[in-house]
Amino acid sequence: MNNKLVQCSLFLLSMLSLPACAALNIFATVPEWGALAREIGGDQVRVYNATTAFQDPHRIEAKPSLLAQARQANLVLAVGADLEVGWLPLVLRDSGNATIQPGRPGYFEAAAFVSRLEVPGVIDRGHGDVHAAGNPHIHLDPRNVLKVGEALSARMAELDAANAAVYQAGFKVFAGKWQAALSRWEKESAPLRGVSVLVHHASFVYLNHWLGMKEVGSLEPKPGVEPSSGHLTALLARQQTTPARLVLRTAYQQDGPSLWMAGKAGIPAVLLPYTVGGTPEAKDLFGLFDDTLQRLLKALR
Ligand SMILES: [Zn+2]
């Protein structure tokens, strides 16, 4: 203990900008992967989240505060699959931090460790905001969280070999709890199977895939393009032939289009947390899925 205190003090003296004595300094682009790093690393990691649940992770401003955080990071934890293509390359470049550049062990892309849905056969930029590498919103299938966690714990152990056992043990404990929660979620979610839904953006593709829900339309005419009244009217007309029972949106999306559709079609508009912090109940990754299922089930009642 004393030895550790001395080490920490020396470390703090040499790195006055760090608020805590953490072995790994992690820059996470989104809250869900920041939360996973914390589950694995506990006190050994300091996690900075570049976005909150109330920001669209596709497009944020590469502010100086982000650069300052990236400059002192040992590990950048990104979604990948082009989700952050509008801002992360700039932050990485201007950080001047060689250890976190793509291709280096200090750069980790979660999407590389799961099989991605909606990978287009032909890339046509005319189809909107892209998702050319497949849909990047991978975390809402909880089985993906486990795959990413396994790869992430190995990467953390590689970068901070002195604490490798801590990260391995941290992941093992997390994975045990996650498996138990997964069985519970799969039982609880049985009534959701086969339910048709509309979504604001393609944010819920993995959630729908996991739960067996059917996405019958998106309020955005193309991914990343704001809903237009013409498109919404056409979607509403489709309720006659392929009726949706719910309209889903995230905490960071405008509620106007969802509420319009819900009012006209007579179906519930459902706000889902989407990521950690998106609702008061989604305090961590477990809360994220607990609350997502509770909100969906409640809306169907
Ligand atoms: Zn997207």
Tab-separated table of C-alpha atoms and ligand atoms in Angstrom:
chain	number	residue	atom	x	y	z
A	1	MET	CA	0.000	0.000	0.000
A	2	ASN	CA	2.736	2.443	1.027
A	3	ASN	CA	4.750	1.475	-1.982
A	4	LYS	CA	1.755	2.104	-4.201
A	5	LEU	CA	1.170	5.492	-2.564
A	6	VAL	CA	4.762	6.500	-3.216
A	7	GLN	CA	4.468	5.383	-6.815
A	8	CYS	CA	1.247	7.334	-7.199
A	9	SER	CA	2.695	10.476	-5.678
A	10	LEU	CA	5.741	10.322	-7.928
A	11	PHE	CA	3.505	9.673	-10.880
A	12	LEU	CA	1.262	12.600	-9.971
A	13	LEU	CA	4.234	14.896	-9.555
A	14	SER	CA	5.426	13.995	-13.015
A	15	MET	CA	1.969	14.224	-14.606
A	16	LEU	CA	0.252	17.099	-12.870
A	17	SER	CA	-2.480	17.250	-15.487
A	18	LEU	CA	-3.814	13.815	-14.469
A	19	PRO	CA	-6.473	14.014	-11.761
A	20	ALA	CA	-5.974	10.439	-10.540
A	21	CYS	CA	-3.269	7.860	-10.422
A	22	ALA	CA	-4.414	5.674	-13.267
A	23	ALA	CA	-2.206	3.369	-15.268
A	24	LEU	CA	-4.106	3.778	-18.540
A	25	ASN	CA	-5.455	7.040	-19.851
A	26	ILE	CA	-8.336	6.237	-22.196
A	27	PHE	CA	-10.015	8.562	-24.680
A	28	ALA	CA	-13.384	6.996	-25.602
A	29	THR	CA	-15.336	8.548	-28.463
A	30	VAL	CA	-18.725	7.408	-27.076
A	31	PRO	CA	-20.088	6.657	-23.585
A	32	GLU	CA	-20.809	2.955	-24.165
A	33	TRP	CA	-17.191	2.008	-24.794
A	34	GLY	CA	-15.940	4.329	-22.071
A	35	ALA	CA	-18.258	2.439	-19.700
A	36	LEU	CA	-16.915	-0.910	-20.900
A	37	ALA	CA	-13.301	0.180	-20.315
A	38	ARG	CA	-14.285	1.156	-16.775
A	39	GLU	CA	-15.920	-2.228	-16.169
A	40	ILE	CA	-12.685	-3.936	-17.247
A	41	GLY	CA	-10.104	-1.590	-15.785
A	42	GLY	CA	-11.725	-0.294	-12.598
A	43	ASP	CA	-9.347	2.017	-10.740
A	44	GLN	CA	-6.479	1.296	-13.105
A	45	VAL	CA	-7.998	3.406	-15.884
A	46	ARG	CA	-8.945	7.016	-16.306
A	47	VAL	CA	-11.665	7.345	-18.930
A	48	TYR	CA	-12.559	10.488	-20.821
A	49	ASN	CA	-15.703	10.341	-22.978
A	50	ALA	CA	-15.563	12.677	-25.984
A	51	THR	CA	-19.369	12.692	-26.358
A	52	THR	CA	-22.428	12.352	-24.153
A	53	ALA	CA	-25.686	10.536	-24.869
A	54	PHE	CA	-27.162	13.883	-25.899
A	55	GLN	CA	-24.711	14.472	-28.746
A	56	ASP	CA	-24.826	12.919	-32.202
A	57	PRO	CA	-21.571	10.918	-32.298
A	58	HIS	CA	-21.454	11.179	-36.106
A	59	ARG	CA	-20.873	14.887	-35.928
A	60	ILE	CA	-19.298	16.799	-33.107
A	61	GLU	CA	-16.875	19.669	-33.213
A	62	ALA	CA	-13.140	18.834	-32.883
A	63	LYS	CA	-12.786	21.293	-30.000
A	64	PRO	CA	-9.448	22.203	-28.309
A	65	SER	CA	-10.612	20.398	-25.161
A	66	LEU	CA	-10.791	17.158	-27.180
A	67	LEU	CA	-7.298	17.717	-28.548
A	68	ALA	CA	-5.937	18.251	-25.048
A	69	GLN	CA	-7.467	14.960	-23.914
A	70	ALA	CA	-6.221	13.074	-26.998
A	71	ARG	CA	-2.724	14.478	-26.466
A	72	GLN	CA	-2.391	12.742	-23.091
A	73	ALA	CA	-4.211	9.491	-23.964
A	74	ASN	CA	-2.519	6.066	-24.090
A	75	LEU	CA	-5.507	4.499	-25.798
A	76	VAL	CA	-8.166	5.834	-28.137
A	77	LEU	CA	-11.287	3.729	-27.963
A	78	ALA	CA	-13.384	4.389	-31.064
A	79	VAL	CA	-16.464	2.803	-32.624
A	80	GLY	CA	-14.977	2.747	-36.106
A	81	ALA	CA	-16.890	1.716	-39.247
A	82	ASP	CA	-16.717	5.406	-40.188
A	83	LEU	CA	-18.979	6.559	-37.327
A	84	GLU	CA	-16.485	9.238	-36.232
A	85	VAL	CA	-15.084	9.918	-39.714
A	86	GLY	CA	-16.281	13.535	-39.545
A	87	TRP	CA	-14.151	14.496	-36.541
A	88	LEU	CA	-11.842	11.825	-35.081
A	89	PRO	CA	-9.190	11.834	-37.848
A	90	LEU	CA	-8.762	15.580	-37.254
A	91	VAL	CA	-8.461	15.143	-33.492
A	92	LEU	CA	-5.909	12.342	-33.908
A	93	ARG	CA	-3.853	14.312	-36.409
A	94	ASP	CA	-3.834	17.548	-34.413
A	95	SER	CA	-3.155	15.783	-31.103
A	96	GLY	CA	0.427	15.164	-32.196
A	97	ASN	CA	0.253	11.938	-30.169
A	98	ALA	CA	2.008	9.195	-32.162
A	99	THR	CA	0.882	6.330	-29.895
A	100	ILE	CA	-2.852	6.693	-30.646
A	101	GLN	CA	-2.707	6.798	-34.441
A	102	PRO	CA	-4.620	4.152	-36.455
A	103	GLY	CA	-2.536	1.001	-36.837
A	104	ARG	CA	-0.798	1.515	-33.493
A	105	PRO	CA	-1.753	-0.511	-30.363
A	106	GLY	CA	-3.003	2.743	-28.817
A	107	TYR	CA	-5.849	2.905	-31.336
A	108	PHE	CA	-8.781	0.492	-30.907
A	109	GLU	CA	-11.906	0.236	-33.077
A	110	ALA	CA	-14.769	-1.712	-31.518
A	111	ALA	CA	-16.518	-2.395	-34.840
A	112	ALA	CA	-13.540	-4.420	-36.053
A	113	PHE	CA	-14.408	-7.217	-33.606
A	114	VAL	CA	-18.038	-7.911	-34.547
A	115	SER	CA	-19.826	-8.894	-37.720
A	116	ARG	CA	-21.428	-5.764	-39.051
A	117	LEU	CA	-24.938	-5.519	-40.444
A	118	GLU	CA	-25.990	-3.523	-43.520
A	119	VAL	CA	-22.640	-3.704	-45.301
A	120	PRO	CA	-23.568	-2.346	-48.751
A	121	GLY	CA	-22.713	-4.323	-51.854
A	122	VAL	CA	-22.217	-1.134	-53.833
A	123	ILE	CA	-21.008	2.142	-52.322
A	124	ASP	CA	-23.061	5.065	-53.547
A	125	ARG	CA	-22.600	8.351	-51.713
A	126	GLY	CA	-25.937	9.399	-53.170
A	127	HIS	CA	-27.486	7.111	-50.549
A	128	GLY	CA	-26.860	9.657	-47.818
A	129	ASP	CA	-24.471	9.808	-44.903
A	130	VAL	CA	-22.854	6.503	-45.844
A	131	HIS	CA	-22.295	3.680	-43.317
A	132	ALA	CA	-20.142	2.294	-46.156
A	133	ALA	CA	-18.339	-0.042	-43.730
A	134	GLY	CA	-21.672	-1.380	-42.516
A	135	ASN	CA	-23.866	-0.009	-39.761
A	136	PRO	CA	-21.629	1.300	-36.947
A	137	HIS	CA	-24.212	1.297	-34.111
A	138	ILE	CA	-22.996	-2.126	-32.974
A	139	HIS	CA	-23.298	-1.858	-29.188
A	140	LEU	CA	-27.075	-2.372	-28.945
A	141	ASP	CA	-26.627	-6.086	-29.537
A	142	PRO	CA	-25.329	-7.082	-26.077
A	143	ARG	CA	-23.528	-10.090	-27.561
A	144	ASN	CA	-21.312	-7.596	-29.397
A	145	VAL	CA	-20.459	-5.900	-26.095
A	146	LEU	CA	-18.953	-9.189	-24.928
A	147	LYS	CA	-16.892	-9.619	-28.108
A	148	VAL	CA	-15.576	-6.067	-27.893
A	149	GLY	CA	-14.851	-6.512	-24.185
A	150	GLU	CA	-12.719	-9.578	-24.820
A	151	ALA	CA	-10.626	-7.789	-27.456
A	152	LEU	CA	-10.438	-4.599	-25.403
A	153	SER	CA	-9.224	-6.350	-22.251
A	154	ALA	CA	-6.478	-8.029	-24.300
A	155	ARG	CA	-5.463	-4.650	-25.748
A	156	MET	CA	-5.429	-3.014	-22.315
A	157	ALA	CA	-3.230	-5.847	-21.022
A	158	GLU	CA	-0.874	-5.375	-23.969
A	159	LEU	CA	-0.564	-1.621	-23.388
A	160	ASP	CA	-0.192	-1.892	-19.616
A	161	ALA	CA	1.529	-5.240	-19.080
A	162	ALA	CA	2.114	-4.577	-15.368
A	163	ASN	CA	-1.655	-4.673	-14.833
A	164	ALA	CA	-2.481	-7.408	-17.356
A	165	ALA	CA	-3.895	-9.681	-14.651
A	166	VAL	CA	-6.176	-6.879	-13.431
A	167	TYR	CA	-7.699	-6.403	-16.890
A	168	GLN	CA	-8.098	-10.131	-17.481
A	169	ALA	CA	-9.792	-10.579	-14.117
A	170	GLY	CA	-11.918	-7.464	-14.666
A	171	PHE	CA	-13.206	-8.805	-17.954
A	172	LYS	CA	-13.905	-12.240	-16.465
A	173	VAL	CA	-16.066	-10.766	-13.720
A	174	PHE	CA	-17.865	-8.514	-16.208
A	175	ALA	CA	-18.446	-11.359	-18.677
A	176	GLY	CA	-19.958	-13.564	-15.950
A	177	LYS	CA	-22.410	-10.858	-14.897
A	178	TRP	CA	-23.146	-9.998	-18.542
A	179	GLN	CA	-23.977	-13.606	-19.476
A	180	ALA	CA	-26.417	-13.811	-16.564
A	181	ALA	CA	-28.041	-10.518	-17.594
A	182	LEU	CA	-28.200	-11.660	-21.214
A	183	SER	CA	-30.257	-14.757	-20.315
A	184	ARG	CA	-32.583	-12.590	-18.273
A	185	TRP	CA	-32.937	-9.989	-21.086
A	186	GLU	CA	-33.654	-12.655	-23.665
A	187	LYS	CA	-36.470	-14.073	-21.501
A	188	GLU	CA	-37.943	-10.661	-20.679
A	189	SER	CA	-37.902	-9.517	-24.288
A	190	ALA	CA	-39.977	-12.411	-25.680
A	191	PRO	CA	-43.055	-10.165	-26.268
A	192	LEU	CA	-40.957	-7.914	-28.535
A	193	ARG	CA	-40.226	-10.630	-31.085
A	194	GLY	CA	-41.765	-9.869	-34.483
A	195	VAL	CA	-42.881	-6.348	-33.491
A	196	SER	CA	-42.661	-3.877	-36.395
A	197	VAL	CA	-41.054	-0.514	-35.646
A	198	LEU	CA	-40.180	2.785	-37.279
A	199	VAL	CA	-36.859	4.379	-36.331
A	200	HIS	CA	-35.621	7.960	-36.546
A	201	HIS	CA	-32.149	6.928	-37.797
A	202	ALA	CA	-30.509	3.526	-38.371
A	203	SER	CA	-29.367	3.607	-34.720
A	204	PHE	CA	-31.248	0.483	-33.678
A	205	VAL	CA	-30.370	-2.043	-36.386
A	206	TYR	CA	-28.426	-4.293	-33.984
A	207	LEU	CA	-31.030	-3.963	-31.232
A	208	ASN	CA	-33.797	-4.957	-33.658
A	209	HIS	CA	-31.688	-7.812	-35.009
A	210	TRP	CA	-31.014	-9.150	-31.498
A	211	LEU	CA	-34.628	-8.815	-30.297
A	212	GLY	CA	-36.208	-10.043	-33.532
A	213	MET	CA	-38.036	-6.758	-34.104
A	214	LYS	CA	-38.766	-5.680	-37.676
A	215	GLU	CA	-37.664	-2.249	-38.861
A	216	VAL	CA	-40.241	-1.197	-41.481
A	217	GLY	CA	-39.027	2.351	-42.108
A	218	SER	CA	-36.771	5.221	-41.085
A	219	LEU	CA	-37.934	8.807	-40.494
A	220	GLU	CA	-34.748	9.965	-42.222
A	221	PRO	CA	-35.128	9.634	-45.999
A	222	LYS	CA	-31.425	8.672	-46.095
A	223	PRO	CA	-29.082	8.057	-43.133
A	224	GLY	CA	-28.060	11.436	-41.716
A	225	VAL	CA	-30.566	13.413	-43.804
A	226	GLU	CA	-33.204	15.227	-41.712
A	227	PRO	CA	-36.773	13.895	-41.995
A	228	SER	CA	-38.775	15.891	-44.582
A	229	SER	CA	-42.542	16.360	-44.534
A	230	GLY	CA	-42.793	14.602	-47.914
A	231	HIS	CA	-40.971	11.536	-46.634
A	232	LEU	CA	-42.945	11.444	-43.382
A	233	THR	CA	-46.225	11.670	-45.281
A	234	ALA	CA	-45.186	8.762	-47.502
A	235	LEU	CA	-44.199	6.721	-44.422
A	236	LEU	CA	-47.529	7.467	-42.798
A	237	ALA	CA	-49.328	6.212	-45.911
A	238	ARG	CA	-47.365	2.957	-45.615
A	239	GLN	CA	-48.956	2.355	-42.216
A	240	GLN	CA	-51.976	1.068	-44.202
A	241	THR	CA	-50.004	-1.812	-45.700
A	242	THR	CA	-47.053	-2.380	-43.342
A	243	PRO	CA	-48.093	-0.942	-39.988
A	244	ALA	CA	-45.433	-0.192	-37.360
A	245	ARG	CA	-46.400	-0.437	-33.683
A	246	LEU	CA	-43.698	1.857	-32.226
A	247	VAL	CA	-41.519	4.814	-33.330
A	248	LEU	CA	-38.035	4.686	-31.802
A	249	ARG	CA	-35.576	7.525	-31.268
A	250	THR	CA	-32.428	8.182	-29.232
A	251	ALA	CA	-31.915	10.847	-26.581
A	252	TYR	CA	-29.866	12.943	-29.020
A	253	GLN	CA	-32.401	13.017	-31.856
A	254	GLN	CA	-35.082	15.691	-32.305
A	255	ASP	CA	-38.424	14.484	-30.981
A	256	GLY	CA	-40.550	16.426	-33.517
A	257	PRO	CA	-40.664	13.855	-36.355
A	258	SER	CA	-41.308	10.935	-33.946
A	259	LEU	CA	-44.084	12.783	-32.154
A	260	TRP	CA	-45.686	13.820	-35.474
A	261	MET	CA	-45.672	10.225	-36.723
A	262	ALA	CA	-46.909	8.871	-33.390
A	263	GLY	CA	-49.779	11.358	-33.332
A	264	LYS	CA	-50.861	10.713	-36.924
A	265	ALA	CA	-50.448	6.920	-36.819
A	266	GLY	CA	-51.798	6.503	-33.285
A	267	ILE	CA	-48.776	4.539	-32.047
A	268	PRO	CA	-46.374	5.258	-29.151
A	269	ALA	CA	-43.203	7.295	-29.730
A	270	VAL	CA	-40.496	5.678	-27.607
A	271	LEU	CA	-37.380	7.424	-26.394
A	272	LEU	CA	-34.617	4.871	-25.792
A	273	PRO	CA	-31.405	5.739	-23.922
A	274	TYR	CA	-29.285	4.420	-26.861
A	275	THR	CA	-26.142	4.721	-24.751
A	276	VAL	CA	-25.018	5.067	-21.135
A	277	GLY	CA	-26.424	8.307	-19.701
A	278	GLY	CA	-29.258	8.635	-22.245
A	279	THR	CA	-31.863	8.245	-19.479
A	280	PRO	CA	-31.511	8.491	-15.686
A	281	GLU	CA	-31.885	4.684	-15.471
A	282	ALA	CA	-29.105	3.941	-18.004
A	283	LYS	CA	-26.336	4.585	-15.471
A	284	ASP	CA	-24.067	1.853	-16.813
A	285	LEU	CA	-24.135	-0.813	-19.541
A	286	PHE	CA	-26.453	-3.063	-17.521
A	287	GLY	CA	-28.831	-0.160	-16.888
A	288	LEU	CA	-28.730	0.703	-20.590
A	289	PHE	CA	-30.194	-2.660	-21.604
A	290	ASP	CA	-32.517	-2.975	-18.572
A	291	ASP	CA	-34.043	0.412	-19.336
A	292	THR	CA	-34.215	-0.152	-23.111
A	293	LEU	CA	-36.240	-3.344	-22.617
A	294	GLN	CA	-38.459	-1.828	-19.922
A	295	ARG	CA	-39.312	1.146	-22.150
A	296	LEU	CA	-40.103	-1.064	-25.142
A	297	LEU	CA	-42.236	-3.470	-23.118
A	298	LYS	CA	-44.094	-0.618	-21.420
A	299	ALA	CA	-44.844	1.020	-24.780
A	300	LEU	CA	-46.373	-2.212	-26.106
A	301	ARG	CA	-48.721	-2.663	-23.133
B	1	ZN	ZN	-25.586	6.202	-37.924
